[in-house]
Amino acid sequence: MNEYDSAKMLDMLSIKEDFVQTENQEEADLLVLNTCSIREKAQERVFHQIGRWKKLKDNNPDLKIAIGGCVASQEGANLSRRAPAVDIVFGPQTLHRLPGMYRDATEENKRQLDISFPKIEKFDHIPDTKTDKPTAFVSIAEGCNKYCSFCVVPHTRGHEVSRPLDDILDEIKNLAEQGVREVNLLGQNVNNYKGPHKGETKSLAYLIEKTAEIDGIDRIRYTTSHPYEFRDDLVDLYAGLPELVSHVHLPVQSGSDRILKLMRRRYTADFYLKLIERIRKNRPNISFSSDFIVGFPGETKQDFQDTLDIIDAVRYDESFSFIYSPRPNTPAAEMEDNVLEGEKKERLAILQQKLNQHSFSIGRKMVGTTKNCLVIGISKKNPGEMQARTENNRVVNFASSDKLIGKFTEIEIVDQLTNCLRGTLVEA
Ligand code: SAH
């Protein structure tokens, strides 16, 4: 989501204030940092970066520093108090106001702060995306109402608001006309999408069906979905609709009912497993990935074992896992945390080893098969090779020319390396 937001900031600054992006910080007039506060570590990095940028400002007094995103939203005026080098503080819902704030900061030579949540207004001000890539993110909803006890998102991104259906479809049509073949529909909790459309509200499944009808769009992903609101019409879609990829990122966080309750996730391990079973029934070869939090306050050895057990039951593909990080204004931060730091690290290592075993075995089974892949660009390590993505979001490197970028190709998977698969081109 931050990647999507950052791209929009750049688009707006270039259209409204004639900015061009530079790789050279020394020649910049404006430095923008889009921040994340999901865990404390991400937040700490913000202050280190501002410290480095302050030195550039000492050499160039006209340079402006703008801090956006969730740390800005969380810290507000504290941010420029703690880091006086900062000129502009804007939040995830006011990023469309950045060009105006820059102008005011320059003309009035005064600090600017706007971290309000003005509903969905921002999308009315954001220009159409220009892209030369075959994949694109599209934001379909903002904010979150779930208030999981560990999570800062509802506090920094505000309440859940769905974008009107036609606005999203227009954005996707525009992307398809530029050669985009795969879209990833974005939101904190896309399953609860309630898109206004001609006096009604439409579901995520409806939006996906309409997206699939758009010429050129052959692959649809969505991130992130919450198990609690994974509705029947979406489960049903997996029985048909080939454009909907055979991969779901469905964060479970923990396999222990006791911890899930403390996390306020509103489902049990059994509910989650039954949901997986229903989706698998409609799409037998589908793969799942998840997010996990270890060391949640009061997590016992048994709670942790329950998480390992759910990993074995689902056999996840590549997933994300984190040590619990207390966040401001969240109820979990007030809970007694009696798990030792060393124990948390050990649990994370054990969990990641298990996740790796499963994803490695999924990769191994792919070797020798031929997969339909979307060629996304030139390989980062070897410019003579191309990079493609499988349906389950694995990167495949293979020898070919860049003429295939943006095309679907049949690739035989011949080997599995640490971070990617190797393939050979079967047919373009
Ligand atoms: N809205 C999404 C998650 C967005 S944040 C959802 O509910 O699934 C991405 C991931 O960061 C979460 O799934 C969770 O695993 C992790 N995360 C969020 N808050 C955290 C915290 N306080 N400590 C550690 N990990 C956290």
GROMACS .gro file of C-alpha atoms and ligand atoms in nm:
model
  454
    1MET     CA    1   0.000   0.000   0.000
    2ASN     CA    2   0.286   0.237   0.077
    3GLU     CA    3   0.438   0.163  -0.263
    4TYR     CA    4   0.107   0.258  -0.423
    5ASP     CA    5   0.082   0.575  -0.214
    6SER     CA    6   0.442   0.675  -0.292
    7ALA     CA    7   0.381   0.639  -0.666
    8LYS     CA    8   0.077   0.866  -0.631
    9MET     CA    9   0.279   1.128  -0.441
   10LEU     CA   10   0.533   1.138  -0.722
   11ASP     CA   11   0.260   1.161  -0.989
   12MET     CA   12   0.095   1.455  -0.812
   13LEU     CA   13   0.416   1.641  -0.744
   14SER     CA   14   0.515   1.611  -1.108
   15ILE     CA   15   0.177   1.720  -1.244
   16LYS     CA   16   0.102   2.000  -1.001
   17GLU     CA   17   0.448   2.134  -0.917
   18ASP     CA   18   0.659   2.015  -1.214
   19PHE     CA   19   0.883   1.799  -1.001
   20VAL     CA   20   1.105   1.532  -1.155
   21GLN     CA   21   1.245   1.245  -0.953
   22THR     CA   22   1.620   1.241  -0.893
   23GLU     CA   23   1.846   0.967  -0.763
   24ASN     CA   24   2.085   1.235  -0.636
   25GLN     CA   25   1.975   1.366  -0.297
   26GLU     CA   26   2.222   1.657  -0.315
   27GLU     CA   27   2.032   1.820  -0.603
   28ALA     CA   28   1.682   1.766  -0.457
   29ASP     CA   29   1.450   2.057  -0.366
   30LEU     CA   30   1.220   1.828  -0.174
   31LEU     CA   31   1.285   1.500   0.007
   32VAL     CA   32   0.976   1.292   0.084
   33LEU     CA   33   0.975   0.999   0.321
   34ASN     CA   34   0.669   0.774   0.318
   35THR     CA   35   0.672   0.595   0.650
   36CYS     CA   36   0.537   0.281   0.813
   37SER     CA   37   0.465   0.236   1.182
   38ILE     CA   38   0.338  -0.123   1.183
   39ARG     CA   39   0.632  -0.225   1.403
   40GLU     CA   40   0.864  -0.015   1.616
   41LYS     CA   41   1.169  -0.092   1.402
   42ALA     CA   42   1.014   0.067   1.093
   43GLN     CA   43   0.931   0.373   1.299
   44GLU     CA   44   1.285   0.408   1.439
   45ARG     CA   45   1.430   0.415   1.091
   46VAL     CA   46   1.236   0.733   1.018
   47PHE     CA   47   1.429   0.934   1.275
   48HIS     CA   48   1.764   0.796   1.153
   49GLN     CA   49   1.677   0.898   0.798
   50ILE     CA   50   1.571   1.248   0.904
   51GLY     CA   51   1.905   1.278   1.086
   52ARG     CA   52   2.094   1.199   0.764
   53TRP     CA   53   1.879   1.439   0.560
   54LYS     CA   54   1.930   1.720   0.809
   55LYS     CA   55   2.294   1.737   0.698
   56LEU     CA   56   2.182   1.802   0.340
   57LYS     CA   57   1.961   2.081   0.467
   58ASP     CA   58   2.256   2.244   0.641
   59ASN     CA   59   2.419   2.277   0.296
   60ASN     CA   60   2.099   2.379   0.117
   61PRO     CA   61   1.863   2.591   0.333
   62ASP     CA   62   1.593   2.590   0.057
   63LEU     CA   63   1.561   2.215   0.077
   64LYS     CA   64   1.228   2.099   0.219
   65ILE     CA   65   1.174   1.772   0.404
   66ALA     CA   66   0.828   1.611   0.401
   67ILE     CA   67   0.727   1.313   0.613
   68GLY     CA   68   0.413   1.122   0.514
   69GLY     CA   69   0.252   0.789   0.598
   70CYS     CA   70   0.167   0.626   0.927
   71VAL     CA   71   0.452   0.753   1.146
   72ALA     CA   72   0.352   1.105   1.043
   73SER     CA   73  -0.010   1.025   1.124
   74GLN     CA   74   0.082   0.875   1.459
   75GLU     CA   75   0.330   1.139   1.574
   76GLY     CA   76   0.172   1.452   1.419
   77ALA     CA   77   0.315   1.773   1.559
   78ASN     CA   78   0.554   1.571   1.780
   79LEU     CA   79   0.744   1.481   1.471
   80SER     CA   80   0.861   1.831   1.381
   81ARG     CA   81   0.911   1.901   1.753
   82ARG     CA   82   1.141   1.600   1.783
   83ALA     CA   83   1.294   1.659   1.439
   84PRO     CA   84   1.289   2.035   1.366
   85ALA     CA   85   1.439   1.978   1.019
   86VAL     CA   86   1.099   1.851   0.905
   87ASP     CA   87   0.894   2.111   0.710
   88ILE     CA   88   0.587   1.914   0.606
   89VAL     CA   89   0.395   1.643   0.794
   90PHE     CA   90   0.110   1.473   0.605
   91GLY     CA   91  -0.084   1.151   0.663
   92PRO     CA   92  -0.195   0.860   0.443
   93GLN     CA   93  -0.532   1.031   0.382
   94THR     CA   94  -0.393   1.375   0.299
   95LEU     CA   95  -0.121   1.276   0.053
   96HIS     CA   96  -0.313   1.450  -0.228
   97ARG     CA   97  -0.254   1.778  -0.045
   98LEU     CA   98   0.126   1.740  -0.056
   99PRO     CA   99   0.181   1.968  -0.361
  100GLY     CA  100  -0.020   2.249  -0.196
  101MET     CA  101   0.158   2.199   0.136
  102TYR     CA  102   0.493   2.220  -0.040
  103ARG     CA  103   0.388   2.546  -0.206
  104ASP     CA  104   0.272   2.694   0.126
  105ALA     CA  105   0.586   2.576   0.305
  106THR     CA  106   0.801   2.748   0.042
  107GLU     CA  107   0.600   3.070   0.000
  108GLU     CA  108   0.523   3.126   0.366
  109ASN     CA  109   0.841   2.961   0.493
  110LYS     CA  110   0.623   2.800   0.759
  111ARG     CA  111   0.588   2.440   0.879
  112GLN     CA  112   0.288   2.253   0.742
  113LEU     CA  113   0.089   1.984   0.925
  114ASP     CA  114  -0.218   1.798   0.799
  115ILE     CA  115  -0.283   1.446   0.917
  116SER     CA  116  -0.663   1.458   0.908
  117PHE     CA  117  -0.886   1.182   0.763
  118PRO     CA  118  -1.100   1.363   0.505
  119LYS     CA  119  -1.301   1.053   0.400
  120ILE     CA  120  -1.234   0.939   0.045
  121GLU     CA  121  -1.159   1.288  -0.090
  122LYS     CA  122  -0.802   1.195  -0.181
  123PHE     CA  123  -0.904   0.972  -0.472
  124ASP     CA  124  -1.087   1.263  -0.638
  125HIS     CA  125  -0.760   1.451  -0.654
  126ILE     CA  126  -0.522   1.177  -0.754
  127PRO     CA  127  -0.432   1.167  -1.124
  128ASP     CA  128  -0.453   0.853  -1.337
  129THR     CA  129  -0.145   0.636  -1.305
  130LYS     CA  130   0.106   0.637  -1.589
  131THR     CA  131   0.293   0.309  -1.609
  132ASP     CA  132   0.507   0.100  -1.841
  133LYS     CA  133   0.487  -0.208  -1.617
  134PRO     CA  134   0.267  -0.516  -1.670
  135THR     CA  135   0.152  -0.533  -1.306
  136ALA     CA  136  -0.013  -0.265  -1.095
  137PHE     CA  137  -0.156  -0.201  -0.750
  138VAL     CA  138  -0.502  -0.049  -0.728
  139SER     CA  139  -0.634   0.079  -0.398
  140ILE     CA  140  -0.998  -0.023  -0.343
  141ALA     CA  141  -1.048   0.075   0.021
  142GLU     CA  142  -0.879   0.284   0.285
  143GLY     CA  143  -0.843   0.242   0.659
  144CYS     CA  144  -0.964  -0.041   0.880
  145ASN     CA  145  -1.240  -0.099   1.137
  146LYS     CA  146  -1.115  -0.428   1.274
  147TYR     CA  147  -0.916  -0.293   1.568
  148CYS     CA  148  -0.708  -0.607   1.618
  149SER     CA  149  -0.557  -0.552   1.962
  150PHE     CA  150  -0.195  -0.542   1.832
  151CYS     CA  151  -0.248  -0.323   1.528
  152VAL     CA  152  -0.187   0.048   1.480
  153VAL     CA  153  -0.350   0.071   1.133
  154PRO     CA  154  -0.701   0.189   1.238
  155HIS     CA  155  -0.533   0.464   1.440
  156THR     CA  156  -0.305   0.583   1.161
  157ARG     CA  157  -0.511   0.523   0.847
  158GLY     CA  158  -0.854   0.590   0.995
  159HIS     CA  159  -1.187   0.420   0.943
  160GLU     CA  160  -1.262   0.185   0.660
  161VAL     CA  161  -1.394   0.358   0.348
  162SER     CA  162  -1.457   0.179   0.017
  163ARG     CA  163  -1.390   0.354  -0.312
  164PRO     CA  164  -1.686   0.370  -0.553
  165LEU     CA  165  -1.691   0.069  -0.788
  166ASP     CA  166  -1.685   0.267  -1.113
  167ASP     CA  167  -1.384   0.475  -1.003
  168ILE     CA  168  -1.185   0.157  -0.946
  169LEU     CA  169  -1.296   0.000  -1.275
  170ASP     CA  170  -1.205   0.321  -1.463
  171GLU     CA  171  -0.859   0.317  -1.305
  172ILE     CA  172  -0.812  -0.048  -1.405
  173LYS     CA  173  -0.933   0.016  -1.763
  174ASN     CA  174  -0.685   0.297  -1.790
  175LEU     CA  175  -0.407   0.067  -1.664
  176ALA     CA  176  -0.510  -0.211  -1.905
  177GLU     CA  177  -0.490   0.036  -2.197
  178GLN     CA  178  -0.128   0.100  -2.095
  179GLY     CA  179  -0.043  -0.271  -2.108
  180VAL     CA  180  -0.109  -0.380  -1.750
  181ARG     CA  181  -0.207  -0.748  -1.739
  182GLU     CA  182  -0.217  -0.815  -1.366
  183VAL     CA  183  -0.375  -0.605  -1.092
  184ASN     CA  184  -0.347  -0.639  -0.716
  185LEU     CA  185  -0.652  -0.491  -0.543
  186LEU     CA  186  -0.534  -0.324  -0.224
  187GLY     CA  187  -0.684  -0.252   0.113
  188GLN     CA  188  -0.630  -0.338   0.478
  189ASN     CA  189  -0.930  -0.567   0.472
  190VAL     CA  190  -1.045  -0.606   0.112
  191ASN     CA  191  -1.301  -0.875   0.199
  192ASN     CA  192  -1.516  -0.615   0.361
  193TYR     CA  193  -1.521  -0.403   0.044
  194LYS     CA  194  -1.860  -0.234   0.020
  195GLY     CA  195  -1.829  -0.031  -0.296
  196PRO     CA  196  -2.098   0.229  -0.364
  197HIS     CA  197  -2.259   0.164  -0.702
  198LYS     CA  198  -2.591   0.312  -0.825
  199GLY     CA  199  -2.740   0.336  -0.477
  200GLU     CA  200  -2.627  -0.015  -0.378
  201THR     CA  201  -2.310  -0.154  -0.230
  202LYS     CA  202  -2.111  -0.417  -0.415
  203SER     CA  203  -1.886  -0.688  -0.273
  204LEU     CA  204  -1.524  -0.774  -0.346
  205ALA     CA  205  -1.638  -1.079  -0.546
  206TYR     CA  206  -1.853  -0.853  -0.769
  207LEU     CA  207  -1.563  -0.612  -0.818
  208ILE     CA  208  -1.334  -0.904  -0.913
  209GLU     CA  209  -1.586  -1.033  -1.168
  210LYS     CA  210  -1.617  -0.689  -1.327
  211THR     CA  211  -1.239  -0.651  -1.328
  212ALA     CA  212  -1.203  -0.985  -1.507
  213GLU     CA  213  -1.430  -0.852  -1.785
  214ILE     CA  214  -1.184  -0.573  -1.865
  215ASP     CA  215  -0.989  -0.644  -2.186
  216GLY     CA  216  -0.625  -0.716  -2.112
  217ILE     CA  217  -0.662  -0.797  -1.741
  218ASP     CA  218  -0.581  -1.167  -1.710
  219ARG     CA  219  -0.466  -1.193  -1.352
  220ILE     CA  220  -0.630  -1.059  -1.039
  221ARG     CA  221  -0.485  -1.064  -0.689
  222TYR     CA  222  -0.603  -0.893  -0.372
  223THR     CA  223  -0.423  -0.797  -0.049
  224THR     CA  224  -0.495  -0.823   0.240
  225SER     CA  225  -0.794  -1.032   0.324
  226HIS     CA  226  -0.925  -1.098   0.673
  227PRO     CA  227  -1.057  -1.453   0.738
  228TYR     CA  228  -1.355  -1.317   0.934
  229GLU     CA  229  -1.512  -1.147   0.635
  230PHE     CA  230  -1.416  -1.393   0.362
  231ARG     CA  231  -1.767  -1.418   0.217
  232ASP     CA  232  -1.937  -1.706   0.035
  233ASP     CA  233  -1.955  -1.524  -0.300
  234LEU     CA  234  -1.574  -1.496  -0.294
  235VAL     CA  235  -1.530  -1.863  -0.203
  236ASP     CA  236  -1.765  -1.945  -0.494
  237LEU     CA  237  -1.556  -1.744  -0.741
  238TYR     CA  238  -1.273  -1.994  -0.701
  239ALA     CA  239  -1.487  -2.259  -0.870
  240GLY     CA  240  -1.464  -2.060  -1.195
  241LEU     CA  241  -1.305  -1.732  -1.299
  242PRO     CA  242  -0.953  -1.826  -1.418
  243GLU     CA  243  -0.842  -1.460  -1.392
  244LEU     CA  244  -0.857  -1.489  -1.013
  245VAL     CA  245  -0.515  -1.636  -0.927
  246SER     CA  246  -0.474  -1.966  -0.744
  247HIS     CA  247  -0.306  -1.801  -0.450
  248VAL     CA  248  -0.454  -1.632  -0.143
  249HIS     CA  249  -0.271  -1.433   0.120
  250LEU     CA  250  -0.485  -1.503   0.425
  251PRO     CA  251  -0.315  -1.388   0.746
  252VAL     CA  252  -0.393  -1.619   1.038
  253GLN     CA  253  -0.147  -1.452   1.286
  254SER     CA  254  -0.169  -1.740   1.538
  255GLY     CA  255  -0.300  -2.096   1.559
  256SER     CA  256  -0.406  -2.066   1.924
  257ASP     CA  257  -0.771  -1.982   1.995
  258ARG     CA  258  -0.671  -1.822   2.323
  259ILE     CA  259  -0.425  -1.586   2.150
  260LEU     CA  260  -0.660  -1.522   1.858
  261LYS     CA  261  -0.917  -1.405   2.111
  262LEU     CA  262  -0.667  -1.176   2.285
  263MET     CA  263  -0.571  -1.046   1.940
  264ARG     CA  264  -0.943  -0.977   1.870
  265ARG     CA  265  -0.922  -1.158   1.538
  266ARG     CA  266  -1.286  -1.282   1.562
  267TYR     CA  267  -1.219  -1.636   1.436
  268THR     CA  268  -1.089  -1.965   1.575
  269ALA     CA  269  -0.826  -2.194   1.424
  270ASP     CA  270  -1.105  -2.434   1.334
  271PHE     CA  271  -1.306  -2.165   1.152
  272TYR     CA  272  -0.994  -2.068   0.958
  273LEU     CA  273  -0.912  -2.428   0.861
  274LYS     CA  274  -1.269  -2.489   0.745
  275LEU     CA  275  -1.250  -2.177   0.528
  276ILE     CA  276  -0.926  -2.302   0.371
  277GLU     CA  277  -1.094  -2.637   0.308
  278ARG     CA  278  -1.391  -2.472   0.133
  279ILE     CA  279  -1.161  -2.267  -0.092
  280ARG     CA  280  -0.947  -2.574  -0.169
  281LYS     CA  281  -1.259  -2.768  -0.264
  282ASN     CA  282  -1.328  -2.510  -0.534
  283ARG     CA  283  -0.963  -2.477  -0.642
  284PRO     CA  284  -0.766  -2.790  -0.548
  285ASN     CA  285  -0.423  -2.657  -0.650
  286ILE     CA  286  -0.453  -2.324  -0.472
  287SER     CA  287  -0.169  -2.208  -0.245
  288PHE     CA  288  -0.197  -2.000   0.070
  289SER     CA  289   0.038  -1.761   0.242
  290SER     CA  290  -0.001  -1.588   0.575
  291ASP     CA  291   0.136  -1.341   0.827
  292PHE     CA  292   0.234  -1.464   1.173
  293ILE     CA  293   0.302  -1.283   1.498
  294VAL     CA  294   0.509  -1.470   1.758
  295GLY     CA  295   0.559  -1.369   2.118
  296PHE     CA  296   0.222  -1.198   2.159
  297PRO     CA  297   0.180  -1.102   2.531
  298GLY     CA  298   0.130  -1.416   2.736
  299GLU     CA  299   0.194  -1.662   2.449
  300THR     CA  300   0.267  -1.997   2.612
  301LYS     CA  301   0.466  -2.288   2.467
  302GLN     CA  302   0.134  -2.459   2.393
  303ASP     CA  303  -0.002  -2.148   2.213
  304PHE     CA  304   0.312  -2.144   2.003
  305GLN     CA  305   0.278  -2.517   1.932
  306ASP     CA  306  -0.078  -2.450   1.808
  307THR     CA  307   0.068  -2.204   1.558
  308LEU     CA  308   0.321  -2.463   1.438
  309ASP     CA  309   0.034  -2.712   1.405
  310ILE     CA  310  -0.174  -2.481   1.187
  311ILE     CA  311   0.129  -2.429   0.962
  312ASP     CA  312   0.151  -2.807   0.917
  313ALA     CA  313  -0.222  -2.832   0.855
  314VAL     CA  314  -0.231  -2.562   0.585
  315ARG     CA  315   0.120  -2.614   0.435
  316TYR     CA  316   0.169  -2.247   0.352
  317ASP     CA  317   0.361  -2.106   0.060
  318GLU     CA  318   0.603  -1.814   0.121
  319SER     CA  319   0.477  -1.617   0.425
  320PHE     CA  320   0.571  -1.329   0.652
  321SER     CA  321   0.645  -1.360   1.024
  322PHE     CA  322   0.726  -1.110   1.295
  323ILE     CA  323   0.800  -1.079   1.664
  324TYR     CA  324   0.518  -0.890   1.835
  325SER     CA  325   0.594  -0.520   1.868
  326PRO     CA  326   0.391  -0.306   2.113
  327ARG     CA  327   0.227  -0.012   1.933
  328PRO     CA  328   0.096   0.315   2.078
  329ASN     CA  329  -0.278   0.334   2.157
  330THR     CA  330  -0.334  -0.039   2.110
  331PRO     CA  331  -0.484  -0.260   2.386
  332ALA     CA  332  -0.219  -0.532   2.348
  333ALA     CA  333   0.048  -0.280   2.447
  334GLU     CA  334  -0.117  -0.270   2.793
  335MET     CA  335  -0.119  -0.650   2.834
  336GLU     CA  336   0.138  -0.816   3.052
  337ASP     CA  337   0.421  -0.941   2.834
  338ASN     CA  338   0.598  -1.220   3.020
  339VAL     CA  339   0.770  -1.394   2.729
  340LEU     CA  340   1.145  -1.333   2.736
  341GLU     CA  341   1.306  -1.166   2.433
  342GLY     CA  342   1.539  -1.464   2.379
  343GLU     CA  343   1.244  -1.703   2.383
  344LYS     CA  344   1.061  -1.488   2.125
  345LYS     CA  345   1.362  -1.493   1.894
  346GLU     CA  346   1.392  -1.868   1.928
  347ARG     CA  347   1.022  -1.917   1.851
  348LEU     CA  348   1.051  -1.696   1.543
  349ALA     CA  349   1.348  -1.901   1.419
  350ILE     CA  350   1.161  -2.230   1.473
  351LEU     CA  351   0.850  -2.094   1.301
  352GLN     CA  352   1.045  -1.960   1.004
  353GLN     CA  353   1.226  -2.290   0.964
  354LYS     CA  354   0.894  -2.469   0.945
  355LEU     CA  355   0.754  -2.215   0.696
  356ASN     CA  356   1.065  -2.254   0.482
  357GLN     CA  357   1.034  -2.633   0.480
  358HIS     CA  358   0.678  -2.610   0.346
  359SER     CA  359   0.749  -2.344   0.087
  360PHE     CA  360   1.062  -2.532  -0.023
  361SER     CA  361   0.860  -2.846  -0.070
  362ILE     CA  362   0.599  -2.654  -0.275
  363GLY     CA  363   0.885  -2.520  -0.491
  364ARG     CA  364   1.034  -2.867  -0.530
  365LYS     CA  365   0.704  -3.002  -0.655
  366MET     CA  366   0.695  -2.722  -0.914
  367VAL     CA  367   1.027  -2.839  -1.062
  368GLY     CA  368   0.960  -3.039  -1.380
  369THR     CA  369   0.619  -2.879  -1.438
  370THR     CA  370   0.530  -2.611  -1.692
  371LYS     CA  371   0.371  -2.295  -1.557
  372ASN     CA  372   0.192  -2.006  -1.719
  373CYS     CA  373   0.393  -1.703  -1.611
  374LEU     CA  374   0.371  -1.328  -1.660
  375VAL     CA  375   0.705  -1.180  -1.767
  376ILE     CA  376   0.751  -0.874  -1.546
  377GLY     CA  377   1.098  -0.742  -1.633
  378ILE     CA  378   1.469  -0.793  -1.663
  379SER     CA  379   1.634  -1.008  -1.396
  380LYS     CA  380   1.798  -0.796  -1.128
  381LYS     CA  381   2.102  -1.022  -1.098
  382ASN     CA  382   2.158  -1.109  -1.462
  383PRO     CA  383   2.060  -0.852  -1.727
  384GLY     CA  384   2.069  -1.127  -1.992
  385GLU     CA  385   1.774  -1.295  -1.825
  386MET     CA  386   1.408  -1.213  -1.775
  387GLN     CA  387   1.199  -1.239  -1.463
  388ALA     CA  388   0.848  -1.382  -1.458
  389ARG     CA  389   0.591  -1.456  -1.191
  390THR     CA  390   0.395  -1.775  -1.142
  391GLU     CA  391   0.037  -1.773  -1.018
  392ASN     CA  392   0.155  -1.844  -0.664
  393ASN     CA  393   0.370  -1.532  -0.688
  394ARG     CA  394   0.706  -1.706  -0.721
  395VAL     CA  395   0.978  -1.535  -0.924
  396VAL     CA  396   1.120  -1.741  -1.213
  397ASN     CA  397   1.440  -1.636  -1.391
  398PHE     CA  398   1.485  -1.761  -1.745
  399ALA     CA  399   1.689  -1.679  -2.055
  400SER     CA  400   1.503  -1.479  -2.319
  401SER     CA  401   1.484  -1.134  -2.478
  402ASP     CA  402   1.303  -0.838  -2.325
  403LYS     CA  403   1.042  -0.862  -2.603
  404LEU     CA  404   0.847  -1.093  -2.376
  405ILE     CA  405   0.799  -0.835  -2.098
  406GLY     CA  406   0.427  -0.795  -2.031
  407LYS     CA  407   0.339  -1.125  -2.198
  408PHE     CA  408   0.215  -1.454  -2.057
  409THR     CA  409   0.450  -1.740  -2.143
  410GLU     CA  410   0.475  -2.111  -2.073
  411ILE     CA  411   0.789  -2.175  -1.869
  412GLU     CA  412   0.921  -2.511  -1.756
  413ILE     CA  413   1.052  -2.490  -1.400
  414VAL     CA  414   1.391  -2.662  -1.398
  415ASP     CA  415   1.539  -2.578  -1.058
  416GLN     CA  416   1.470  -2.416  -0.723
  417LEU     CA  417   1.728  -2.174  -0.580
  418THR     CA  418   1.716  -1.993  -0.245
  419ASN     CA  419   1.511  -1.692  -0.353
  420CYS     CA  420   1.375  -1.785  -0.693
  421LEU     CA  421   1.300  -2.058  -0.940
  422ARG     CA  422   1.491  -2.120  -1.264
  423GLY     CA  423   1.303  -2.196  -1.579
  424THR     CA  424   1.333  -2.248  -1.953
  425LEU     CA  425   1.102  -2.098  -2.208
  426VAL     CA  426   0.859  -2.350  -2.359
  427GLU     CA  427   0.641  -2.125  -2.565
  428ALA     CA  428   0.572  -1.752  -2.584
  429SAH     N1  429  -0.471  -0.558   0.758
  429SAH     C1  430  -0.392  -0.675   0.748
  429SAH     C2  431  -0.251  -0.662   0.800
  429SAH     C3  432  -0.170  -0.540   0.776
  429SAH     S1  433  -0.020  -0.531   0.865
  429SAH     C4  434  -0.459  -0.789   0.826
  429SAH     O1  435  -0.533  -0.765   0.918
  429SAH     O2  436  -0.430  -0.902   0.796
  429SAH     C5  437   0.075  -0.667   0.806
  429SAH     C6  438   0.115  -0.763   0.913
  429SAH     O3  439   0.198  -0.702   1.010
  429SAH     C7  440   0.001  -0.819   0.994
  429SAH     O4  441  -0.069  -0.920   0.929
  429SAH     C8  442   0.072  -0.869   1.118
  429SAH     O5  443   0.118  -1.001   1.103
  429SAH     C9  444   0.191  -0.776   1.129
  429SAH     N2  445   0.174  -0.683   1.243
  429SAH    C10  446   0.079  -0.589   1.260
  429SAH     N3  447   0.092  -0.529   1.379
  429SAH    C11  448   0.199  -0.586   1.439
  429SAH    C12  449   0.264  -0.568   1.566
  429SAH     N4  450   0.219  -0.480   1.654
  429SAH     N5  451   0.371  -0.645   1.594
  429SAH    C13  452   0.417  -0.737   1.505
  429SAH     N6  453   0.360  -0.759   1.385
  429SAH    C14  454   0.252  -0.685   1.352
   0.00000   0.00000   0.00000
